[in-house]
Coordinates of C-alpha atoms and ligand atoms in Angstrom, one line a residue:
X1 CA -27.1 -21.7 -47.5
X2 CA -24.2 -19.3 -48.1
X3 CA -24.2 -20.2 -51.8
X4 CA -27.9 -19.2 -52.5
X5 CA -28.2 -17.3 -55.7
X6 CA -30.3 -14.4 -54.4
X7 CA -30.4 -12.7 -57.8
X8 CA -31.8 -15.8 -59.5
X9 CA -34.4 -16.2 -56.7
X10 CA -35.3 -12.5 -57.0
X11 CA -35.7 -12.7 -60.8
X12 CA -37.9 -15.8 -60.5
X13 CA -40.1 -14.1 -57.8
X14 CA -40.6 -11.1 -60.2
X15 CA -41.7 -13.4 -63.0
X16 CA -44.2 -15.1 -60.6
X17 CA -45.5 -11.7 -59.4
X18 CA -46.1 -10.6 -63.0
X19 CA -48.0 -13.9 -63.7
X20 CA -50.0 -13.4 -60.5
X21 CA -50.8 -9.9 -61.6
X22 CA -52.4 -11.1 -64.8
X23 CA -54.8 -13.3 -62.8
X24 CA -55.6 -10.4 -60.5
X25 CA -56.4 -7.9 -63.2
X26 CA -58.4 -10.5 -65.2
X27 CA -60.6 -11.2 -62.2
X28 CA -64.0 -9.6 -61.5
X29 CA -64.6 -10.0 -57.8
X30 CA -68.3 -10.2 -57.0
X31 CA -70.2 -10.5 -53.7
X32 CA -70.7 -14.2 -54.5
X33 CA -66.9 -14.8 -54.9
X34 CA -66.2 -13.0 -51.7
X35 CA -66.2 -14.3 -48.1
X36 CA -64.8 -13.2 -44.9
X37 CA -62.5 -14.7 -42.3
X38 CA -62.6 -13.3 -38.8
X39 CA -65.4 -10.7 -39.3
X40 CA -67.3 -8.8 -42.0
X41 CA -64.3 -6.5 -42.8
X42 CA -61.7 -9.3 -43.0
X43 CA -62.3 -10.2 -46.7
X44 CA -61.0 -13.0 -48.9
X45 CA -61.9 -13.7 -52.5
X46 CA -61.5 -16.7 -54.7
X47 CA -58.8 -14.7 -56.5
X48 CA -56.7 -14.4 -53.3
X49 CA -56.9 -18.2 -53.0
X50 CA -56.2 -18.9 -56.7
X51 CA -53.3 -16.6 -56.8
X52 CA -51.7 -18.1 -53.7
X53 CA -52.1 -21.5 -55.2
X54 CA -50.4 -20.4 -58.4
X55 CA -47.6 -18.7 -56.5
X56 CA -46.9 -21.6 -54.0
X57 CA -47.1 -24.2 -56.8
X58 CA -44.6 -22.4 -59.0
X59 CA -42.2 -21.7 -56.1
X60 CA -42.3 -25.2 -54.7
X61 CA -41.6 -26.7 -58.2
X62 CA -38.5 -24.6 -58.6
X63 CA -37.3 -24.4 -54.9
X64 CA -38.7 -27.6 -53.3
X65 CA -36.4 -27.3 -50.3
X66 CA -37.6 -23.8 -49.3
X67 CA -40.5 -23.2 -46.9
X68 CA -43.6 -21.3 -47.9
X69 CA -45.9 -19.1 -45.7
X70 CA -49.0 -17.6 -47.3
X71 CA -51.9 -15.6 -46.0
X72 CA -54.6 -17.9 -47.3
X73 CA -53.0 -21.2 -46.2
X74 CA -51.7 -20.0 -42.8
X75 CA -52.9 -22.0 -39.8
X76 CA -52.9 -20.5 -36.3
X77 CA -49.8 -21.7 -34.6
X78 CA -47.7 -21.9 -37.7
X79 CA -44.3 -20.2 -37.0
X80 CA -41.8 -18.6 -39.2
X81 CA -38.5 -20.4 -38.8
X82 CA -34.9 -19.5 -39.7
X83 CA -35.2 -21.7 -42.9
X84 CA -35.2 -20.0 -46.3
X85 CA -38.9 -19.1 -46.6
X86 CA -41.1 -17.5 -49.2
X87 CA -43.7 -15.2 -47.5
X88 CA -46.6 -14.3 -49.7
X89 CA -49.7 -12.2 -49.6
X90 CA -51.4 -13.0 -52.9
X91 CA -53.5 -9.8 -52.8
X92 CA -52.5 -7.2 -50.3
X93 CA -55.4 -4.8 -50.3
X94 CA -58.2 -7.3 -50.7
X95 CA -60.7 -4.7 -49.6
X96 CA -59.5 -2.3 -52.3
X97 CA -59.6 -5.2 -54.8
X98 CA -63.2 -5.9 -54.0
X99 CA -64.1 -2.2 -54.3
X100 CA -62.1 -1.9 -57.6
X101 CA -59.8 0.8 -55.9
X102 CA -56.5 0.1 -57.6
X103 CA -54.2 0.3 -54.6
X104 CA -53.6 -3.4 -54.6
X105 CA -50.4 -5.5 -54.8
X106 CA -49.0 -9.0 -54.6
X107 CA -46.4 -9.0 -51.9
X108 CA -43.7 -11.7 -52.2
X109 CA -40.9 -11.8 -49.7
X110 CA -38.1 -14.2 -48.9
X111 CA -36.6 -14.5 -45.5
X112 CA -33.4 -16.1 -44.4
X113 CA -32.7 -16.7 -40.7
X114 CA -35.8 -14.6 -40.0
X115 CA -34.3 -11.7 -41.8
X116 CA -36.2 -10.2 -44.7
X117 CA -33.8 -10.7 -47.6
X118 CA -35.6 -10.3 -51.0
X119 CA -38.7 -8.2 -51.6
X120 CA -41.0 -8.0 -54.6
X121 CA -44.2 -5.9 -54.5
X122 CA -46.2 -5.5 -57.7
X123 CA -49.3 -3.5 -58.3
X124 CA -50.8 -5.0 -61.4
X125 CA -53.3 -2.3 -61.9
X126 CA -50.6 0.4 -62.3
X127 CA -47.9 -2.0 -63.5
X128 CA -45.6 -0.7 -60.8
X129 CA -42.9 -3.0 -59.5
X130 CA -40.8 -2.5 -56.4
X131 CA -38.0 -4.9 -55.7
X132 CA -34.9 -5.3 -53.6
X133 CA -32.2 -7.8 -52.5
X134 CA -30.6 -7.2 -49.1
X135 CA -27.3 -5.3 -49.7
X136 CA -28.1 -4.4 -53.3
X137 CA -30.4 -1.4 -53.2
X138 CA -34.1 -0.9 -53.9
X139 CA -35.7 -0.2 -57.2
X140 CA -38.9 0.9 -58.8
X141 CA -39.6 -0.7 -62.1
X142 CA -36.1 -2.2 -62.0
X143 CA -34.4 1.0 -63.2
X144 CA -35.3 3.8 -60.8
X145 CA -33.3 3.8 -57.5
X146 CA -35.2 4.3 -54.3
X147 CA -35.7 6.8 -52.7
X148 CA -36.6 8.7 -55.9
X149 CA -34.9 11.9 -54.7
X150 CA -32.2 12.7 -52.2
X151 CA -33.8 12.3 -48.7
X152 CA -34.5 15.7 -47.1
X153 CA -33.8 16.4 -43.4
X154 CA -36.7 16.0 -41.0
X155 CA -36.8 19.7 -40.5
X156 CA -39.8 20.0 -38.2
X157 CA -40.0 16.5 -36.7
X158 CA -43.3 14.6 -36.6
X159 CA -45.2 17.8 -37.4
X160 CA -43.8 17.9 -40.9
X161 CA -44.7 14.3 -41.7
X162 CA -47.2 12.6 -44.0
X163 CA -48.2 9.5 -42.0
X164 CA -49.8 6.3 -43.3
X165 CA -51.9 4.4 -40.8
X166 CA -54.4 1.6 -41.2
X167 CA -57.5 0.7 -39.2
X168 CA -57.0 -3.0 -39.9
X169 CA -59.8 -5.5 -39.3
X170 CA -59.9 -5.5 -35.4
X171 CA -62.6 -3.0 -34.5
X172 CA -62.8 -3.3 -30.8
X173 CA -60.6 -3.9 -27.7
X174 CA -57.3 -2.4 -26.5
X175 CA -55.5 -2.3 -29.9
X176 CA -58.4 -0.6 -31.6
X177 CA -58.4 2.0 -28.8
X178 CA -54.6 2.5 -29.1
X179 CA -55.0 3.2 -32.8
X180 CA -58.1 5.5 -32.5
X181 CA -56.5 7.6 -29.7
X182 CA -53.1 7.8 -31.3
X183 CA -54.6 8.9 -34.7
X184 CA -56.4 11.7 -32.9
X185 CA -53.3 12.7 -31.0
X186 CA -51.1 12.7 -34.1
X187 CA -53.5 15.0 -35.8
X188 CA -54.1 17.4 -32.9
X189 CA -52.4 20.7 -32.4
X190 CA -49.2 21.0 -30.4
X191 CA -51.0 23.3 -27.9
X192 CA -53.3 20.3 -27.2
X193 CA -50.4 17.9 -26.8
X194 CA -50.7 16.6 -30.4
X195 CA -48.2 15.9 -33.2
X196 CA -49.9 18.3 -35.8
X197 CA -48.8 16.0 -38.6
X198 CA -49.3 17.3 -42.1
X199 CA -51.7 14.4 -42.8
X200 CA -52.9 10.9 -42.0
X201 CA -53.5 8.5 -44.9
X202 CA -55.2 5.1 -44.9
X203 CA -54.7 3.5 -48.3
X204 CA -55.3 -0.2 -47.5
X205 CA -52.2 -2.1 -48.5
X206 CA -49.3 -2.5 -46.0
X207 CA -46.9 -3.6 -48.7
X208 CA -47.6 -0.5 -50.9
X209 CA -47.4 1.7 -47.8
X210 CA -43.9 0.5 -47.1
X211 CA -42.9 1.1 -50.8
X212 CA -44.4 4.6 -50.5
X213 CA -42.1 5.2 -47.5
X214 CA -39.1 3.7 -49.4
X215 CA -40.0 5.9 -52.3
X216 CA -40.0 9.0 -50.1
X217 CA -43.6 10.3 -50.7
X218 CA -44.7 9.0 -47.3
X219 CA -42.6 9.8 -44.3
X220 CA -44.0 7.2 -41.9
X221 CA -46.1 4.1 -41.8
X222 CA -47.3 3.0 -38.4
X223 CA -49.5 -0.1 -37.9
X224 CA -50.1 -3.1 -35.6
X225 CA -52.2 -6.2 -36.4
X226 CA -50.9 -7.1 -39.8
X227 CA -48.7 -10.1 -40.6
X228 CA -45.3 -11.1 -41.9
X229 CA -46.8 -11.6 -45.4
X230 CA -48.0 -8.0 -45.4
X231 CA -44.5 -6.6 -44.6
X232 CA -41.7 -9.0 -45.4
X233 CA -41.2 -7.9 -49.0
X234 CA -41.8 -4.2 -48.3
X235 CA -39.4 -4.3 -45.4
X236 CA -36.4 -5.2 -47.7
X237 CA -37.4 -2.5 -50.1
X238 CA -37.7 0.0 -47.2
X239 CA -34.3 -0.8 -45.7
X240 CA -32.5 -0.9 -49.0
X241 CA -33.8 2.6 -49.7
X242 CA -32.3 3.8 -46.4
X243 CA -35.5 3.6 -44.4
X244 CA -35.8 2.0 -41.0
X245 CA -38.3 -0.4 -39.4
X246 CA -38.9 -0.3 -35.7
X247 CA -41.7 -1.5 -33.4
X248 CA -45.0 0.3 -33.3
X249 CA -44.9 0.1 -29.5
X250 CA -42.4 2.5 -28.0
X251 CA -38.8 1.4 -27.2
X252 CA -38.0 -1.5 -29.4
X253 CA -35.6 -0.7 -32.2
X254 CA -35.4 -4.3 -33.5
X255 CA -38.8 -5.7 -34.3
X256 CA -39.3 -9.2 -35.7
X257 CA -40.7 -9.7 -39.2
X258 CA -43.5 -11.8 -37.6
X259 CA -43.9 -9.4 -34.7
X260 CA -47.1 -7.9 -36.0
X261 CA -46.2 -4.3 -34.9
X262 CA -44.5 -2.1 -37.4
X263 CA -43.3 1.5 -37.7
X264 CA -41.5 2.4 -40.9
X265 CA -39.7 5.7 -41.5
X266 CA -38.1 7.1 -44.6
X267 CA -34.4 7.9 -44.8
X268 CA -33.3 11.4 -43.8
X269 CA -31.2 13.2 -41.2
X270 CA -33.1 13.2 -37.8
X271 CA -34.8 9.9 -38.5
X272 CA -34.1 8.5 -35.0
X273 CA -35.2 11.6 -33.3
X274 CA -38.5 11.5 -35.2
X275 CA -39.0 7.9 -34.1
X276 CA -38.6 8.9 -30.5
X277 CA -40.9 11.9 -30.8
X278 CA -43.5 9.7 -32.5
X279 CA -43.3 7.0 -29.8
X280 CA -44.0 9.8 -27.3
X281 CA -47.3 10.3 -29.0
X282 CA -48.5 6.7 -28.9
X283 CA -51.4 6.4 -26.6
X284 CA -51.0 3.1 -24.6
X285 CA -49.4 -0.1 -26.0
X286 CA -50.5 -2.7 -28.5
X287 CA -51.1 -6.2 -27.1
X288 CA -50.9 -7.9 -30.4
X289 CA -47.5 -9.5 -31.4
X290 CA -44.6 -11.4 -30.1
Ligands
LIP301 C1 -54.4 -5.8 -45.2 C2 -53.3 -4.9 -45.1 C3 -53.8 -3.6 -44.5 C4 -54.1 -3.9 -43.1 C5 -55.1 -5.0 -43.0 C6 -54.8 -6.2 -43.8 P1 -55.0 -7.9 -46.9 O1 -54.0 -7.0 -46.0 O2 -52.4 -4.7 -46.1 O3 -52.9 -2.5 -44.6 O4 -54.5 -2.8 -42.4 O5 -55.2 -5.5 -41.6 O6 -53.8 -7.1 -43.3 O7 -56.0 -8.5 -46.0 O8 -55.7 -7.0 -47.9 O9 -54.2 -8.9 -47.5

């Protein structure tokens, strides 16, 4: 596969993302067109399914030898392999989509040997496109290099950070407790053993959160429970911007794209020290993931 034309694949992925975007913005999700999967907060709409169909059909037509993994057609037990694979979340931020809150994206990634290699994240409501090819930099709207400004030093460690987190759709059990307690500790004063972060944000799209870290506006994004289709595309964009992805559980510097535990940090001097300080504030350990 050494002779794959990554630029051509990237360009095609962008054209598909834009087409998918037209379907997303033209849709009017209603209660009737909305269902749920695991529980009442794990939403899916007819538009999620229609967009995934459009994306997978177009990709299979052009690249019949490549594998495809999508949120809406994933079956428990399906495994990501080392084959060239398109990894797609047709609507990342479905809850926002249903509520007409415009923090929504199509997340289209491509992995090779389990390594996130091409990333395209497109918010059709704001016409914002993030894209990257491994080894070739990351871009916003194709012409602005990420990060948008020279990355500053992490002057005050975790306490100076703006941190994105997500509650996700699991609302009980060990992992829910790890999140709840860690959110509280991150916010608490240093005198009380906390991180005194500048702020915690919960916007509702993993892919756009990763692009926010790549862009430099967000310092950190920490989550467990989401999937390869939520992060594969954003991962490439993050790394190409000089950011780093590690495990949400302390100690693992090399997480897997399908590992379901993610901790992204923007570029900047002192990056690794902040990762270690943050890990020291994690309350317990997530059980989800490989
Ligand atoms: C969602 C993510 C969100 C995460 C949810 C869910 P969806 O994706 O992007 O950040 O917390 O668990 O996976 O369901 O909107 O495609």
